[in-house]
PDB file of C-alpha atoms in Angstrom:
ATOM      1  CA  UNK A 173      -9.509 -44.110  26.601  1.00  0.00           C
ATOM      2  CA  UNK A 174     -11.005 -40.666  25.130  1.00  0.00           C
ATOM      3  CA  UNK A 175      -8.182 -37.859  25.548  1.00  0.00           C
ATOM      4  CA  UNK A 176     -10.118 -34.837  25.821  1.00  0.00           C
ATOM      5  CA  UNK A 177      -8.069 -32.532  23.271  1.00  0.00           C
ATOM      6  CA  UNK A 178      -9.913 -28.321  24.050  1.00  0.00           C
ATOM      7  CA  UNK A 179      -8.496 -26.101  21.820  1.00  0.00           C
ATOM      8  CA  UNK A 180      -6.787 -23.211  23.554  1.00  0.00           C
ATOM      9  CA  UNK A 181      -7.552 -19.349  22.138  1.00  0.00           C
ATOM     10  CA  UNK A 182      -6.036 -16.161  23.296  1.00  0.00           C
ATOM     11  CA  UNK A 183      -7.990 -14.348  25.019  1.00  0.00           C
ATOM     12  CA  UNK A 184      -9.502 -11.299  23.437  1.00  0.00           C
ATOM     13  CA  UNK A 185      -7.078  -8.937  25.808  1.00  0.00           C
ATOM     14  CA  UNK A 186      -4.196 -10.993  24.415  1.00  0.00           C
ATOM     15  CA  UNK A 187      -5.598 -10.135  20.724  1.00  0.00           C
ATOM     16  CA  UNK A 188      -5.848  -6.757  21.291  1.00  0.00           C
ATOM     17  CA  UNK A 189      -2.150  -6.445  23.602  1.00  0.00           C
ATOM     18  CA  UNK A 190      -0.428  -8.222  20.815  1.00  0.00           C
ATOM     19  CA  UNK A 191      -2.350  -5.752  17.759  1.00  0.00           C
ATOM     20  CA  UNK A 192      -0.720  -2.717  19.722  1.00  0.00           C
ATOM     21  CA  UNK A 193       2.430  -4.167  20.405  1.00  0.00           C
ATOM     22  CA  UNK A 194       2.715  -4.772  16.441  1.00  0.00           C
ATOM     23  CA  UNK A 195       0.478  -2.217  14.455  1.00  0.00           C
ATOM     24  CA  UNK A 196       0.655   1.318  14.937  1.00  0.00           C
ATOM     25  CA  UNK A 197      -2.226   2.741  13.232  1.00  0.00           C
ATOM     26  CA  UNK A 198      -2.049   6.366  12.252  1.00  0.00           C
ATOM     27  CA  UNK A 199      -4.419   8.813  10.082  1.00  0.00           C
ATOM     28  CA  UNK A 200      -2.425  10.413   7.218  1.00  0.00           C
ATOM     29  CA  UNK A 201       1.268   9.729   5.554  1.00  0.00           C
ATOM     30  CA  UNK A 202       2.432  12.614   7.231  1.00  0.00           C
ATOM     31  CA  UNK A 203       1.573  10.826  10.744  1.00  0.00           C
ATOM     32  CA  UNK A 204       3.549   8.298   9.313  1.00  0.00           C
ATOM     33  CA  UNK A 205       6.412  10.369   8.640  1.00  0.00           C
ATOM     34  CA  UNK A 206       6.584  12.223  12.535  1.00  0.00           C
ATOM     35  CA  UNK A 207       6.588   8.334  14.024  1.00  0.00           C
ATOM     36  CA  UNK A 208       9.034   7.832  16.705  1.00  0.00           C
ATOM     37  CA  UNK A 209      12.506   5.899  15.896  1.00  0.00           C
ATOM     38  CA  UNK A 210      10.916   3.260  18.709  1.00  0.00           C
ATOM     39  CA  UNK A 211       7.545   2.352  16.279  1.00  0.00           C
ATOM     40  CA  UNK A 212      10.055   1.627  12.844  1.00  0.00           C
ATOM     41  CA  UNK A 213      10.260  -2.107  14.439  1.00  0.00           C
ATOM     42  CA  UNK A 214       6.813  -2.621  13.548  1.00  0.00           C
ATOM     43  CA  UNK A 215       3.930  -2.203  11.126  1.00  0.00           C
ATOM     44  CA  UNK A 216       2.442   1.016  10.265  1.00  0.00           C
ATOM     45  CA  UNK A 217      -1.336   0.900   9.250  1.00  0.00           C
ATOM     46  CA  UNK A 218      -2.903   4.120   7.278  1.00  0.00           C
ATOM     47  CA  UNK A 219      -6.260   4.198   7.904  1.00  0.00           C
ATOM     48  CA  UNK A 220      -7.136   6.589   5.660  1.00  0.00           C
ATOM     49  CA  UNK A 221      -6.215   4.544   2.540  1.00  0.00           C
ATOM     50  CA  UNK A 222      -8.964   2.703   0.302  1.00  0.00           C
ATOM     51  CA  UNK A 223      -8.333  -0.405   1.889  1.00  0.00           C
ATOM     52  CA  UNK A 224      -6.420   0.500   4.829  1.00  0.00           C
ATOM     53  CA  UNK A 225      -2.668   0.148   3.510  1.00  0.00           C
ATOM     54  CA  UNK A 226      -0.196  -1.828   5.913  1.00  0.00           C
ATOM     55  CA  UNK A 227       3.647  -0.542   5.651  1.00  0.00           C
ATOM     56  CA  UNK A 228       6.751  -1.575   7.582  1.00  0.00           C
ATOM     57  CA  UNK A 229       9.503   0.227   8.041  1.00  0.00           C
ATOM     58  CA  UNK A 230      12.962  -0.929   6.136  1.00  0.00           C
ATOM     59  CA  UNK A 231      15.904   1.936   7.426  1.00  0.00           C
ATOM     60  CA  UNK A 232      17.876   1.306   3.774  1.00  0.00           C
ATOM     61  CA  UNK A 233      15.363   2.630   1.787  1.00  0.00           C
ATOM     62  CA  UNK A 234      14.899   5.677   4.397  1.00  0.00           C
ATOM     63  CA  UNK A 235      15.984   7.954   1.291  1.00  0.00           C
ATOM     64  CA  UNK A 236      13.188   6.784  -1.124  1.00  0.00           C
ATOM     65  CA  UNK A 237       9.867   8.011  -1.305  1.00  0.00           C
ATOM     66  CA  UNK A 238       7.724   7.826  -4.503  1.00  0.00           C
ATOM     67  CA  UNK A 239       4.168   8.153  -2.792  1.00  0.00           C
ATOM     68  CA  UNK A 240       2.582   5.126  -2.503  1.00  0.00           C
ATOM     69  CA  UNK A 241       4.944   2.243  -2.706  1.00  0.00           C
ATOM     70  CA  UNK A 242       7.932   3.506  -0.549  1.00  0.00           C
ATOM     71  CA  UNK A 243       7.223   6.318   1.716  1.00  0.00           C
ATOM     72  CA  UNK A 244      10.978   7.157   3.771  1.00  0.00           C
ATOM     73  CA  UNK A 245      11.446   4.224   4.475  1.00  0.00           C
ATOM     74  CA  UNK A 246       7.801   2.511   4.605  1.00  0.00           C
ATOM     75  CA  UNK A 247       7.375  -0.053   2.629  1.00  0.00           C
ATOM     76  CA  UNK A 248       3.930  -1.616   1.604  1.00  0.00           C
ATOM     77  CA  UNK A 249       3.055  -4.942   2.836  1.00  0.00           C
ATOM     78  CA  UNK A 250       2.337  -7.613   1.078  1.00  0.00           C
ATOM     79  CA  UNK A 251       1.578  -6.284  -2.782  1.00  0.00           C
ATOM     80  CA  UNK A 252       5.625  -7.986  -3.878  1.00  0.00           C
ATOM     81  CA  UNK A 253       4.120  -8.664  -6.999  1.00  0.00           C
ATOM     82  CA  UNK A 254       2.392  -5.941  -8.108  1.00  0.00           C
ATOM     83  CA  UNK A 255       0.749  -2.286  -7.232  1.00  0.00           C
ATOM     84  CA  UNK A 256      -3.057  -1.863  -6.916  1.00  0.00           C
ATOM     85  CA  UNK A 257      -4.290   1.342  -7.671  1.00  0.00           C
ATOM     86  CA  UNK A 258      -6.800   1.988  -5.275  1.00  0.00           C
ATOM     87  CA  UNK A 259      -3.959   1.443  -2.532  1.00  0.00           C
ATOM     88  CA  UNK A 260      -1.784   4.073  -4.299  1.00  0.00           C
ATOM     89  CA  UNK A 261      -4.391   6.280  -4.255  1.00  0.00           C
ATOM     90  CA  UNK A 262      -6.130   6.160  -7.734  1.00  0.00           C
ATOM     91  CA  UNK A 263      -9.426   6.740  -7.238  1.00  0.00           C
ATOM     92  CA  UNK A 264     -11.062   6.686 -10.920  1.00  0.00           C
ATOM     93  CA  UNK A 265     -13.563   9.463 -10.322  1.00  0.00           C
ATOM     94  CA  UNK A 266     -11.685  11.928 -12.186  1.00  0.00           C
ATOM     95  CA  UNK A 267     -10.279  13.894  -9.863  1.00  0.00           C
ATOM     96  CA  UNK A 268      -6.262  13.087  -9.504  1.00  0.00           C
ATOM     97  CA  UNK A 269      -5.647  10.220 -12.569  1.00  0.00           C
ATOM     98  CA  UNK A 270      -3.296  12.292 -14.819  1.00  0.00           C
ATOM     99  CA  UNK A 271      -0.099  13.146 -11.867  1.00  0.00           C
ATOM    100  CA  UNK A 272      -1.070   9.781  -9.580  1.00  0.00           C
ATOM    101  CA  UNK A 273      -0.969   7.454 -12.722  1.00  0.00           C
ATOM    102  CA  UNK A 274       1.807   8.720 -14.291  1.00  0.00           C
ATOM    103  CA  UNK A 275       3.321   8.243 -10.943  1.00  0.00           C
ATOM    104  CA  UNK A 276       1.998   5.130 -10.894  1.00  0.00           C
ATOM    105  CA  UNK A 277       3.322   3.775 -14.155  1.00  0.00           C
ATOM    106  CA  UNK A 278       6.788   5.119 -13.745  1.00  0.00           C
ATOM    107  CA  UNK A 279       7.022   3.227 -10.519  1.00  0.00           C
ATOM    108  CA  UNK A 280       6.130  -0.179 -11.610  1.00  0.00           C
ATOM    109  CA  UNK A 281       7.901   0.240 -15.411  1.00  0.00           C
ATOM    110  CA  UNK A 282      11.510   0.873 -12.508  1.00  0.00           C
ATOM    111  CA  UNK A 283      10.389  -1.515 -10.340  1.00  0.00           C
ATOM    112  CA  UNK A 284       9.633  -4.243 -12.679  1.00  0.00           C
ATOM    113  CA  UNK A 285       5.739  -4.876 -11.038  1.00  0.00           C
ATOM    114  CA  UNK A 286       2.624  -5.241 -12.041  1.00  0.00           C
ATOM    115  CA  UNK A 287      -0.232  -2.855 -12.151  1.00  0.00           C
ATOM    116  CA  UNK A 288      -3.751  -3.617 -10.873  1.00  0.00           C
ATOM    117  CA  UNK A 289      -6.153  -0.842 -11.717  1.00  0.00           C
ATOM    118  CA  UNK A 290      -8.795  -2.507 -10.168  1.00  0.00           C
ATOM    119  CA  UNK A 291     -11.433  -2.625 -12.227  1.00  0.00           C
ATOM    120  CA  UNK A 292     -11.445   1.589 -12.603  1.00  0.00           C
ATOM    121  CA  UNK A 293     -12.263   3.773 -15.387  1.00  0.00           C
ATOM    122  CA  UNK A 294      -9.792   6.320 -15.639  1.00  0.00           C
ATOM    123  CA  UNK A 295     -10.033   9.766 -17.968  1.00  0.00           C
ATOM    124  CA  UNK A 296      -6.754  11.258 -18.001  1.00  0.00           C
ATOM    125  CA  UNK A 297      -4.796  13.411 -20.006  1.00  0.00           C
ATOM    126  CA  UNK A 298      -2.266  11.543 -22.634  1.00  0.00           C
ATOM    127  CA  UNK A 299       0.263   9.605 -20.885  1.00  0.00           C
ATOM    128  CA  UNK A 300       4.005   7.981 -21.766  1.00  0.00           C
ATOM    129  CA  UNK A 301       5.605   5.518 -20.039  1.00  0.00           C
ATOM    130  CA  UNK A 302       8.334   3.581 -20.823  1.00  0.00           C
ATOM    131  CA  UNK A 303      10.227   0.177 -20.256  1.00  0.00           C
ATOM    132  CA  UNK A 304       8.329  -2.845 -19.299  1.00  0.00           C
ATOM    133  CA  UNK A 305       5.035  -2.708 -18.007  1.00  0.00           C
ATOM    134  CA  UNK A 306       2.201  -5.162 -17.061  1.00  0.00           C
ATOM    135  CA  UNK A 307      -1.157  -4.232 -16.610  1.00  0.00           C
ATOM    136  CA  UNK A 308      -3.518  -6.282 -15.296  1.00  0.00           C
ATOM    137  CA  UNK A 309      -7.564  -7.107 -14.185  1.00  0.00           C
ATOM    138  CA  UNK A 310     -10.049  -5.325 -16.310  1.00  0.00           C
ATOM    139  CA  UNK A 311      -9.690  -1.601 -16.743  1.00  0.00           C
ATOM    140  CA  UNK A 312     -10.248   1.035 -19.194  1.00  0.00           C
ATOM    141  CA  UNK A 313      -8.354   4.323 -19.694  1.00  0.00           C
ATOM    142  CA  UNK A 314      -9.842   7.093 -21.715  1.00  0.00           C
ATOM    143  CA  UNK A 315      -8.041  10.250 -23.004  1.00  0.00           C
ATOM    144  CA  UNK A 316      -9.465  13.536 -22.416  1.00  0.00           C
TER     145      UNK A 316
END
Protein backbone atom coordinates (compact mmCIF):
# COMPACT_ATOMS: atom_id res chain seq x y z
CA UNK A 1 0.00 0.00 0.00
CA UNK A 2 1.29 3.55 -1.41
CA UNK A 3 1.45 6.08 1.68
CA UNK A 4 0.94 9.28 0.10
CA UNK A 5 3.87 11.34 1.87
CA UNK A 6 2.92 15.72 0.58
CA UNK A 7 5.42 17.77 1.78
CA UNK A 8 4.10 20.51 4.02
CA UNK A 9 5.48 24.40 3.37
CA UNK A 10 4.69 27.45 5.34
CA UNK A 11 2.71 29.46 3.89
CA UNK A 12 4.10 32.62 2.41
CA UNK A 13 2.26 34.78 5.41
CA UNK A 14 4.06 32.44 7.81
CA UNK A 15 7.48 33.37 5.87
CA UNK A 16 6.98 36.77 6.02
CA UNK A 17 5.35 36.76 10.08
CA UNK A 18 8.34 34.79 11.13
CA UNK A 19 11.09 37.39 8.93
CA UNK A 20 9.53 40.29 11.14
CA UNK A 21 9.35 38.56 14.22
CA UNK A 22 13.29 37.87 13.76
CA UNK A 23 14.94 40.60 11.45
CA UNK A 24 14.60 44.11 12.02
CA UNK A 25 15.83 45.77 9.03
CA UNK A 26 16.93 49.35 9.36
CA UNK A 27 18.73 51.97 6.88
CA UNK A 28 21.94 53.34 8.48
CA UNK A 29 24.20 52.29 11.75
CA UNK A 30 22.83 55.08 13.44
CA UNK A 31 19.17 53.43 13.05
CA UNK A 32 20.84 50.70 14.51
CA UNK A 33 22.06 52.49 17.39
CA UNK A 34 18.31 54.37 18.40
CA UNK A 35 16.73 50.52 18.31
CA UNK A 36 14.49 49.83 21.13
CA UNK A 37 15.83 47.57 24.22
CA UNK A 38 12.71 45.13 22.92
CA UNK A 39 14.49 44.51 19.11
CA UNK A 40 18.28 43.50 20.91
CA UNK A 41 16.64 39.79 21.05
CA UNK A 42 16.90 39.59 17.47
CA UNK A 43 18.81 40.24 14.26
CA UNK A 44 19.50 43.57 12.94
CA UNK A 45 19.84 43.80 9.04
CA UNK A 46 21.61 47.12 7.45
CA UNK A 47 20.42 47.52 4.28
CA UNK A 48 22.55 49.95 3.24
CA UNK A 49 25.72 47.79 3.42
CA UNK A 50 27.40 46.18 0.17
CA UNK A 51 25.85 43.05 0.79
CA UNK A 52 23.31 43.81 3.25
CA UNK A 53 25.24 43.09 6.67
CA UNK A 54 23.24 40.93 9.34
CA UNK A 55 24.20 41.84 13.18
CA UNK A 56 22.80 40.55 16.46
CA UNK A 57 22.88 42.09 19.40
CA UNK A 58 25.31 40.59 22.36
CA UNK A 59 24.63 43.19 25.73
CA UNK A 60 28.55 42.32 26.97
CA UNK A 61 30.11 43.85 24.28
CA UNK A 62 27.55 46.96 24.55
CA UNK A 63 30.87 49.08 25.28
CA UNK A 64 32.73 48.15 22.01
CA UNK A 65 32.38 49.68 18.84
CA UNK A 66 35.15 49.65 16.16
CA UNK A 67 32.87 50.33 13.00
CA UNK A 68 32.22 47.47 11.22
CA UNK A 69 32.74 44.38 13.25
CA UNK A 70 31.16 45.38 16.67
CA UNK A 71 28.90 48.28 16.62
CA UNK A 72 27.54 48.79 20.73
CA UNK A 73 26.84 45.84 21.05
CA UNK A 74 26.04 44.48 17.34
CA UNK A 75 27.83 41.94 16.35
CA UNK A 76 28.20 40.69 12.65
CA UNK A 77 26.74 37.48 11.71
CA UNK A 78 28.26 34.86 10.46
CA UNK A 79 31.98 36.20 9.17
CA UNK A 80 33.70 34.11 12.79
CA UNK A 81 36.49 33.54 10.71
CA UNK A 82 37.37 36.39 9.07
CA UNK A 83 36.34 40.20 7.94
CA UNK A 84 35.38 40.98 4.30
CA UNK A 85 36.01 44.28 3.25
CA UNK A 86 33.24 45.19 1.26
CA UNK A 87 31.01 44.42 4.47
CA UNK A 88 33.20 46.81 6.54
CA UNK A 89 32.78 49.25 4.18
CA UNK A 90 35.90 49.24 1.86
CA UNK A 91 34.87 50.14 -1.23
CA UNK A 92 38.21 50.18 -3.48
CA UNK A 93 37.27 53.19 -5.58
CA UNK A 94 39.51 55.44 -3.84
CA UNK A 95 37.52 57.30 -1.88
CA UNK A 96 37.83 56.13 2.05
CA UNK A 97 40.87 53.17 1.86
CA UNK A 98 43.55 54.98 3.96
CA UNK A 99 41.22 55.57 7.69
CA UNK A 100 38.70 52.35 6.83
CA UNK A 101 41.74 49.98 6.17
CA UNK A 102 43.80 50.96 8.74
CA UNK A 103 40.75 50.39 10.76
CA UNK A 104 40.38 47.41 9.19
CA UNK A 105 43.78 45.89 9.80
CA UNK A 106 44.01 46.91 13.39
CA UNK A 107 40.82 45.05 14.01
CA UNK A 108 41.63 41.73 12.64
CA UNK A 109 45.69 41.93 13.76
CA UNK A 110 43.47 42.26 17.86
CA UNK A 111 41.07 40.02 16.92
CA UNK A 112 43.17 37.34 15.53
CA UNK A 113 40.86 37.10 11.94
CA UNK A 114 41.30 37.01 8.68
CA UNK A 115 40.99 39.65 6.07
CA UNK A 116 39.11 39.24 2.77
CA UNK A 117 39.61 42.22 0.52
CA UNK A 118 37.58 40.83 -1.95
CA UNK A 119 39.15 40.93 -4.91
CA UNK A 120 39.65 45.12 -4.60
CA UNK A 121 42.31 47.33 -5.70
CA UNK A 122 43.06 49.63 -3.09
CA UNK A 123 45.42 53.05 -3.42
CA UNK A 124 46.06 54.23 -0.07
CA UNK A 125 48.43 56.16 1.69
CA UNK A 126 51.40 54.03 3.55
CA UNK A 127 50.05 51.89 6.16
CA UNK A 128 51.52 49.91 9.53
CA UNK A 129 50.02 47.33 11.18
CA UNK A 130 51.20 45.14 13.54
CA UNK A 131 50.86 41.58 15.19
CA UNK A 132 49.50 38.76 13.22
CA UNK A 133 47.67 39.22 10.23
CA UNK A 134 46.18 37.06 7.40
CA UNK A 135 45.18 38.31 4.26
CA UNK A 136 43.42 36.51 1.99
CA UNK A 137 41.61 36.08 -1.86
CA UNK A 138 43.33 38.06 -4.50
CA UNK A 139 43.93 41.72 -3.89
CA UNK A 140 46.33 44.37 -4.63
CA UNK A 141 47.24 47.45 -2.56
CA UNK A 142 49.06 50.32 -4.12
CA UNK A 143 50.73 53.28 -2.30
CA UNK A 144 50.01 56.69 -3.30
Amino acid sequence: MAVNQEKSYPSEEAINELKNNSITTVNSKEELFNLSIQTMDKAALIKNQATGALYFYDATKANENDGFYILNGWTLIGYQDKIIATLAGLKGDGTNEYLLLNKILNTCSKKNIALDLAGLTIHTSNLIASGNLKICRTWRITTL
